[in-house]
Short mmCIF file of C-alpha atoms in Angstrom, two decimals:
data_model
loop_
_atom_site.label_atom_id
_atom_site.label_comp_id
_atom_site.label_asym_id
_atom_site.label_seq_id
_atom_site.Cartn_x
_atom_site.Cartn_y
_atom_site.Cartn_z
CA UNK O 279 23.22 185.79 -178.68
CA UNK O 280 25.85 182.32 -178.89
CA UNK O 281 29.54 182.76 -180.80
CA UNK O 282 31.36 180.50 -183.26
CA UNK O 283 34.79 180.77 -184.03
CA UNK O 284 35.10 178.69 -187.25
CA UNK O 285 32.46 176.63 -189.12
CA UNK O 286 33.98 173.75 -190.78
CA UNK O 287 34.12 170.00 -189.79
CA UNK O 288 36.19 168.90 -186.81
CA UNK O 289 39.44 168.21 -186.95
CA UNK O 290 41.33 166.44 -183.87
CA UNK O 291 41.86 168.42 -181.19
CA UNK O 292 45.46 169.82 -179.66
CA UNK O 293 44.48 167.92 -176.35
CA UNK O 294 42.02 166.74 -174.43
CA UNK O 295 38.74 168.26 -174.26
CA UNK O 296 35.99 167.46 -171.26
CA UNK O 297 32.54 169.05 -170.97
CA UNK O 298 30.11 168.39 -168.22
CA UNK O 299 27.01 167.49 -169.43
CA UNK O 300 23.58 168.20 -167.53
CA UNK O 301 19.89 166.31 -168.40
CA UNK O 302 16.51 167.34 -166.59
CA UNK O 303 13.92 166.80 -169.65
CA UNK O 304 11.66 164.78 -167.38
CA UNK O 305 11.53 162.52 -164.73
CA UNK O 306 15.62 161.80 -165.03
CA UNK O 307 18.39 164.24 -164.25
CA UNK O 308 21.55 162.58 -165.05
CA UNK O 309 24.88 164.44 -164.97
CA UNK O 310 27.67 162.89 -167.71
CA UNK O 311 31.40 163.96 -167.75
CA UNK O 312 33.04 162.60 -171.10
CA UNK O 313 36.56 163.75 -172.53
CA UNK O 314 38.06 164.08 -176.38
CA UNK O 315 41.18 163.27 -176.53
CA UNK O 316 44.27 164.66 -179.15
CA UNK O 317 44.07 160.54 -180.75
CA UNK O 318 40.47 161.18 -181.98
CA UNK O 319 39.15 159.22 -179.24
CA UNK O 320 36.21 159.46 -176.93
CA UNK O 321 36.02 158.56 -173.14
CA UNK O 322 33.26 158.14 -170.75
CA UNK O 323 34.07 159.38 -167.73
CA UNK O 324 31.57 159.41 -165.77
CA UNK O 325 27.23 158.84 -166.18
CA UNK O 326 25.20 159.29 -163.18
CA UNK O 327 21.07 158.99 -163.10
CA UNK O 328 18.62 159.73 -160.52
CA UNK O 329 15.21 158.97 -161.73
CA UNK O 330 11.25 160.54 -160.32
CA UNK O 331 8.90 157.48 -159.33
CA UNK O 332 5.64 157.70 -159.03
CA UNK O 333 2.86 154.78 -157.41
CA UNK O 334 1.80 152.57 -159.86
CA UNK O 335 -1.24 154.58 -161.92
CA UNK O 336 0.14 158.20 -161.59
CA UNK O 337 2.39 160.53 -163.72
CA UNK O 338 4.93 163.15 -163.01
CA UNK O 339 4.00 166.29 -162.88
CA UNK O 340 5.96 169.24 -164.07
CA UNK O 341 6.20 170.81 -160.76
CA UNK O 342 7.06 167.55 -158.24
CA UNK O 343 9.84 166.60 -161.04
CA UNK O 344 11.24 169.84 -161.01
CA UNK O 345 11.30 169.67 -156.80
CA UNK O 346 12.79 165.61 -157.10
CA UNK O 347 15.95 167.75 -159.86
CA UNK O 348 16.09 170.22 -157.41
CA UNK O 349 16.60 168.03 -154.26
CA UNK O 350 18.94 165.29 -156.41
CA UNK O 351 20.92 168.09 -158.36
CA UNK O 352 23.99 168.66 -155.95
CA UNK O 353 24.79 164.50 -155.28
CA UNK O 354 24.50 163.57 -158.54
CA UNK O 355 26.69 165.88 -159.84
CA UNK O 356 28.59 165.48 -157.07
CA UNK O 357 29.19 161.74 -157.79
CA UNK O 358 30.16 162.46 -161.86
CA UNK O 359 32.36 164.07 -160.85
CA UNK O 360 34.13 161.70 -158.01
CA UNK O 361 33.01 159.10 -160.95
CA UNK O 362 35.20 160.64 -163.34
CA UNK O 363 37.91 161.95 -160.45
CA UNK O 364 38.05 165.46 -161.99
CA UNK O 365 36.83 169.10 -159.88
CA UNK O 366 34.51 171.08 -162.01
CA UNK O 367 38.05 173.49 -161.93
CA UNK O 368 39.37 170.78 -165.62
CA UNK O 369 36.40 170.92 -167.65
CA UNK O 370 36.63 173.32 -170.64
CA UNK O 371 32.09 173.42 -170.77
CA UNK O 372 29.10 173.13 -168.87
CA UNK O 373 26.77 171.47 -171.34
CA UNK O 374 23.03 170.94 -170.72
CA UNK O 375 19.65 170.24 -172.12
CA UNK O 376 18.09 173.31 -173.53
CA UNK O 377 14.88 171.52 -175.18
CA UNK O 378 12.55 170.20 -175.93
CA UNK O 379 11.26 168.82 -172.56
CA UNK O 380 9.28 169.79 -169.74
CA UNK O 381 9.32 173.28 -168.77
CA UNK O 382 9.21 173.45 -164.87
CA UNK O 383 12.51 170.97 -165.23
CA UNK O 384 13.77 171.96 -168.22
CA UNK O 385 14.24 175.56 -165.94
CA UNK O 386 15.56 173.77 -163.24
CA UNK O 387 18.70 172.47 -164.56
CA UNK O 388 19.67 175.49 -166.80
CA UNK O 389 19.68 177.78 -163.50
CA UNK O 390 22.30 174.42 -161.80
CA UNK O 391 24.12 174.52 -164.94
CA UNK O 392 24.60 178.37 -165.09
CA UNK O 393 25.22 178.68 -161.62
CA UNK O 394 27.89 176.31 -162.07
CA UNK O 395 29.46 178.63 -165.40
CA UNK O 396 28.91 181.61 -162.86
CA UNK O 397 30.79 180.06 -159.40
CA UNK O 398 33.72 178.64 -161.48
CA UNK O 399 33.84 180.69 -164.49
CA UNK O 400 32.44 178.10 -167.95
CA UNK O 401 31.10 178.53 -170.60
CA UNK O 402 27.65 177.17 -170.93
CA UNK O 403 26.72 175.51 -173.65
CA UNK O 404 22.74 175.03 -174.80
CA UNK O 405 22.50 171.42 -176.16
CA UNK O 406 18.94 169.85 -177.88
CA UNK O 407 17.48 166.61 -176.39
CA UNK O 408 17.04 164.77 -180.35
CA UNK O 409 20.57 165.46 -180.91
CA UNK O 410 22.19 164.41 -177.64
CA UNK O 411 20.17 161.10 -178.46
CA UNK O 412 21.40 161.03 -181.58
CA UNK O 413 25.17 161.89 -180.66
CA UNK O 414 25.69 159.18 -178.49
CA UNK O 415 23.88 156.38 -179.79
CA UNK O 416 26.89 157.60 -183.24
CA UNK O 417 29.48 157.35 -180.84
CA UNK O 418 29.04 154.51 -178.38
CA UNK O 419 27.29 151.97 -182.11
CA UNK O 420 29.27 153.78 -184.56
CA UNK O 421 27.19 153.82 -187.53
CA UNK O 422 28.14 156.46 -190.00
CA UNK O 423 25.12 157.68 -191.61
CA UNK O 424 22.29 155.73 -190.59
CA UNK O 425 18.55 156.29 -190.35
CA UNK O 426 17.35 156.82 -186.81
CA UNK O 427 14.51 155.29 -185.34
CA UNK O 428 14.07 158.68 -182.62
CA UNK O 429 11.47 156.94 -179.80
CA UNK O 430 10.85 158.51 -176.59
CA UNK O 431 8.33 159.29 -173.76
CA UNK O 432 7.98 163.01 -175.41
CA UNK O 433 9.32 162.14 -178.90
CA UNK O 434 8.49 159.84 -181.86
CA UNK O 435 10.60 161.05 -185.01
CA UNK O 436 12.65 159.47 -188.20
CA UNK O 437 16.07 161.16 -188.82
CA UNK O 438 18.26 161.34 -191.75
CA UNK O 439 21.44 163.89 -191.73
CA UNK O 440 21.81 166.18 -195.13
CA UNK O 441 23.75 169.69 -195.05
CA UNK O 442 24.80 169.79 -191.60
CA UNK O 443 21.13 169.29 -190.27
CA UNK O 444 19.09 166.66 -189.18
CA UNK O 445 16.26 166.10 -191.43
CA UNK O 446 12.80 164.76 -190.09
CA UNK O 447 11.07 162.83 -192.36
CA UNK O 448 8.22 162.01 -190.28
CA UNK O 449 6.84 161.73 -187.30
CA UNK O 450 3.46 160.92 -184.76
CA UNK O 451 1.18 163.80 -185.47
CA UNK O 452 -0.31 163.87 -181.69
CA UNK O 453 1.07 161.57 -178.91
CA UNK O 454 4.84 160.14 -179.22
CA UNK O 455 5.19 155.84 -178.92
CA UNK O 456 6.64 155.91 -174.64
CA UNK O 457 3.90 158.24 -173.80
CA UNK O 458 1.28 156.18 -176.10
CA UNK O 459 2.42 152.72 -173.62
CA UNK O 460 2.89 155.07 -169.96
CA UNK O 461 -0.33 155.70 -170.65
CA UNK O 462 -1.39 152.22 -171.32
CA UNK O 463 0.56 151.38 -168.27
CA UNK O 464 -1.05 153.19 -165.95
CA UNK O 465 -4.41 152.26 -167.29
CA UNK O 466 -3.52 148.49 -165.84
CA UNK O 467 -1.98 149.83 -162.49
CA UNK O 468 1.51 148.60 -163.65
CA UNK O 469 4.81 149.43 -161.99
CA UNK O 470 6.29 152.85 -162.94
CA UNK O 471 9.96 151.22 -161.75
CA UNK O 472 11.96 150.97 -163.56
CA UNK O 473 10.11 152.47 -165.95
CA UNK O 474 6.23 152.09 -167.37
CA UNK O 475 7.86 150.68 -171.05
CA UNK O 476 9.83 148.37 -168.96
CA UNK O 477 6.74 146.27 -167.40
CA UNK O 478 5.00 147.30 -171.07
CA UNK O 479 7.56 144.94 -172.67
CA UNK O 480 7.72 142.04 -169.79
CA UNK O 481 3.90 141.98 -169.93
CA UNK O 482 3.56 141.43 -173.88
CA UNK O 483 6.42 138.75 -173.67
CA UNK O 484 3.34 135.78 -171.62
CA UNK O 485 0.25 137.82 -174.34
CA UNK O 486 -1.06 134.97 -176.37
CA UNK O 487 -3.93 137.38 -178.39
CA UNK O 488 -2.85 139.86 -181.03
CA UNK O 489 -5.46 141.85 -181.08
CA UNK O 490 -7.06 144.71 -183.52
CA UNK O 491 -5.96 147.71 -183.01
CA UNK O 492 -6.73 150.19 -185.57
CA UNK O 493 -2.73 150.12 -187.65
CA UNK O 494 -2.65 154.75 -188.40
CA UNK O 495 0.59 154.92 -190.76
CA UNK O 496 -0.06 158.70 -192.71
CA UNK O 497 2.51 158.41 -195.81
CA UNK O 498 5.99 158.84 -193.25
CA UNK O 499 3.59 160.23 -189.96
CA UNK O 500 2.30 158.33 -187.50
CA UNK O 501 -0.73 158.67 -185.18
CA UNK O 502 -0.80 156.56 -181.79
CA UNK O 503 -3.63 158.56 -180.02
CA UNK O 504 -6.46 156.60 -181.24
CA UNK O 505 -4.44 153.23 -180.68
CA UNK O 506 -4.19 154.45 -177.29
CA UNK O 507 -8.15 155.04 -177.06
CA UNK O 508 -9.13 151.27 -179.28
CA UNK O 509 -6.49 148.98 -176.25
CA UNK O 510 -8.42 151.00 -173.17
CA UNK O 511 -11.67 149.97 -175.22
CA UNK O 512 -10.85 146.65 -174.54
CA UNK O 513 -10.39 146.63 -170.38
CA UNK O 514 -14.21 147.86 -170.24
CA UNK O 515 -14.90 144.25 -172.53
CA UNK O 516 -16.70 141.73 -170.45
CA UNK O 517 -13.68 139.72 -171.96
CA UNK O 518 -11.09 141.77 -170.06
CA UNK O 519 -10.02 139.60 -167.20
CA UNK O 520 -7.01 141.03 -164.67
CA UNK O 521 -6.54 137.80 -162.91
CA UNK O 522 -6.85 135.35 -165.85
CA UNK O 523 -5.03 131.66 -164.89
CA UNK O 524 -2.43 130.03 -166.82
CA UNK O 525 -2.03 130.62 -170.31
CA UNK O 526 -4.68 131.75 -172.88
CA UNK O 527 -5.18 131.50 -176.67
CA UNK O 528 -7.54 132.41 -178.94
CA UNK O 529 -10.12 130.20 -178.63
CA UNK O 530 -10.25 130.83 -174.43
CA UNK O 531 -12.53 134.18 -175.39
CA UNK O 532 -10.77 135.67 -171.91
CA UNK O 533 -8.61 138.64 -173.01
CA UNK O 534 -5.83 139.67 -170.98
CA UNK O 535 -3.26 143.00 -169.83
CA UNK O 536 -0.68 140.78 -171.30
CA UNK O 537 -3.01 140.44 -174.41
CA UNK O 538 -3.54 144.06 -174.58
CA UNK O 539 0.38 144.62 -173.89
CA UNK O 540 1.22 142.36 -176.95
CA UNK O 541 -1.34 143.98 -179.22
CA UNK O 542 0.11 146.98 -178.43
CA UNK O 543 3.47 146.37 -178.79
CA UNK O 544 3.28 145.23 -181.87
CA UNK O 545 1.06 147.30 -183.99
CA UNK O 546 2.67 150.94 -182.51
CA UNK O 547 6.27 149.04 -183.55
CA UNK O 548 5.08 147.45 -186.93
CA UNK O 549 3.81 150.77 -187.62
CA UNK O 550 7.44 152.56 -186.86
CA UNK O 551 9.64 149.74 -188.81
CA UNK O 552 7.29 151.22 -191.72
CA UNK O 553 8.11 154.52 -192.17
CA UNK O 554 11.89 153.34 -190.85
CA UNK O 555 11.68 151.16 -194.07
CA UNK O 556 10.65 154.18 -196.34
CA UNK O 557 12.57 155.90 -195.41
CA UNK O 558 16.21 153.81 -195.95
CA UNK O 559 14.56 153.18 -199.32
CA UNK O 560 14.76 156.82 -200.05
CA UNK O 561 18.57 157.91 -198.70
CA UNK O 562 19.94 154.04 -200.01
CA UNK O 563 20.68 153.74 -196.51
CA UNK O 564 21.85 150.53 -194.95
CA UNK O 565 21.62 151.17 -191.65
CA UNK O 566 19.25 151.94 -188.63
CA UNK O 567 20.28 153.96 -185.55
CA UNK O 568 17.64 153.36 -182.78
CA UNK O 569 17.68 155.91 -180.21
CA UNK O 570 15.57 157.33 -177.20
CA UNK O 571 14.49 155.66 -173.94
CA UNK O 572 11.73 152.95 -176.02
CA UNK O 573 14.78 151.89 -177.88
CA UNK O 574 15.47 149.97 -174.97
CA UNK O 575 13.01 148.03 -175.66
CA UNK O 576 14.01 144.00 -176.88
CA UNK O 577 10.94 143.67 -179.27
CA UNK O 578 11.67 146.60 -181.43
CA UNK O 579 14.68 145.81 -181.69
CA UNK O 580 14.18 142.78 -182.78
CA UNK O 581 11.57 143.59 -185.41
CA UNK O 582 13.05 146.18 -187.21
CA UNK O 583 16.29 143.95 -187.68
CA UNK O 584 14.61 141.81 -189.33
CA UNK O 585 13.71 145.23 -191.59
CA UNK O 586 16.58 145.61 -191.79
CA UNK O 587 18.39 142.56 -192.73
CA UNK O 588 15.80 141.36 -195.26
CA UNK O 589 17.42 144.87 -196.63
CA UNK O 590 20.64 143.73 -196.19
CA UNK O 591 21.25 146.40 -193.57
CA UNK O 592 21.75 146.58 -189.74
CA UNK O 593 20.14 147.78 -186.14
CA UNK O 594 22.32 149.90 -184.15
CA UNK O 595 21.12 150.07 -180.70
CA UNK O 596 22.65 150.82 -177.33
CA UNK O 597 21.70 149.20 -173.63
CA UNK O 598 20.17 151.60 -171.24
CA UNK O 599 22.72 153.43 -169.70
CA UNK O 600 23.09 154.97 -172.75
CA UNK O 601 19.72 154.56 -174.54
CA UNK O 602 17.60 156.33 -171.95
CA UNK O 603 17.71 160.34 -171.01
CA UNK O 604 21.27 160.89 -169.41
CA UNK O 605 24.33 164.06 -168.88
CA UNK O 606 25.97 162.47 -171.00
CA UNK O 607 24.76 162.15 -174.49
CA UNK O 608 23.74 166.01 -173.74
CA UNK O 609 28.12 166.63 -172.64
CA UNK O 610 29.04 164.62 -176.18
CA UNK O 611 26.64 167.18 -178.40
CA UNK O 612 27.66 169.80 -176.17
CA UNK O 613 31.71 169.20 -176.29
CA UNK O 614 31.23 168.80 -180.43
CA UNK O 615 28.72 172.07 -180.65
CA UNK O 616 32.06 173.69 -178.65
CA UNK O 617 35.04 172.66 -180.57
CA UNK O 618 33.19 174.12 -183.14
CA UNK O 619 33.65 177.61 -182.06
CA UNK O 620 29.80 177.44 -180.79
CA UNK O 621 28.87 178.77 -177.35
CA UNK O 622 25.21 179.89 -175.14
CA UNK O 623 25.26 183.44 -174.17
CA UNK O 624 24.07 183.95 -170.61
CA UNK O 625 21.40 186.22 -172.02
CA UNK O 626 20.32 183.54 -174.12
CA UNK O 627 20.95 180.10 -171.52
CA UNK O 628 17.24 179.79 -171.59
CA UNK O 629 15.48 176.97 -172.14
CA UNK O 630 12.11 175.54 -174.49
CA UNK O 631 10.08 172.84 -174.47
CA UNK O 632 9.59 173.02 -178.29
CA UNK O 633 13.45 172.65 -179.62
CA UNK O 634 13.10 170.49 -182.75
CA UNK O 635 15.77 168.72 -183.81
CA UNK O 636 15.90 170.74 -187.93
CA UNK O 637 16.54 173.15 -185.53
CA UNK O 638 19.94 173.19 -185.06
CA UNK O 639 22.75 173.65 -187.14
CA UNK O 640 24.87 170.48 -186.89
CA UNK O 641 28.45 172.21 -187.53
CA UNK O 642 31.31 169.25 -186.66
CA UNK O 643 29.59 167.19 -189.42
CA UNK O 644 30.37 167.41 -193.08
#
């Protein structure tokens, strides 16, 4: 069971509140410490992360990712406290990712969080990973009431806030945009360091041909599995050359990996811009907040910016310190929840691979 002392939106704290956040829903293990101060401000005290990187052409398996988290948990948490100049005894609560995510890594981080809570007598706060991204984005950018485009390796959603819930207006019907990009990066042998999505973005900058790919928006939703199949099919085309010398154009009759990365990005991002614009029109918003690991992509930010400017609106995004999975976002969302009286009992301190954004009671907002 969970406990909640009060249900009213937050007022300024009467003292500093400090939280440790632990994130490990995929291949990033993060620990962050954040403080809410009596003047109403928020202070980032530390944000430490370590990434499990696999060889080119390989993804990361749940078992191996969980082992990475076990190997690095102690150092990452120690570094987070060292950067914050605090001890575990100094914090108010321990926040961890309850879901969604990969089962084995989630369980590893939940176990670490429970252990720390028992050792130091601190309350536990289970946090929805998606809400963590949203609250971190709102904090860093200052966006007030935006339409949120949440794009990552495991999630693709268009979200807006209403009546203490983050409502999902549209989402992927099959695979997430980050998963689509990552899988194609493996097909063409791009490195996983620092991430396959980043390397797709860099390769796309060299592309010169926009190739035909399925454009699959379905109302407010998108479908990405067919696009992935179609772009993979180009790699079997006789015109596809992995080592074509010099820049190509539409008359060269040669298709390069850069052309495929460029075409995949342009098509998928156009779909995401379209459904985000529909949500903006529906709720009358002039703000877009892009969160999640794919939100670091500068081309996505550029395309969204063009759309928003045409609607006399603004786009908000963060850099990779806060866009990519991190413990700080879990600390921020968890501390907001803790200050409304929420706690997760040890009996309920489990995790779940399926934890939808709109299941969370956002008690800290009006």
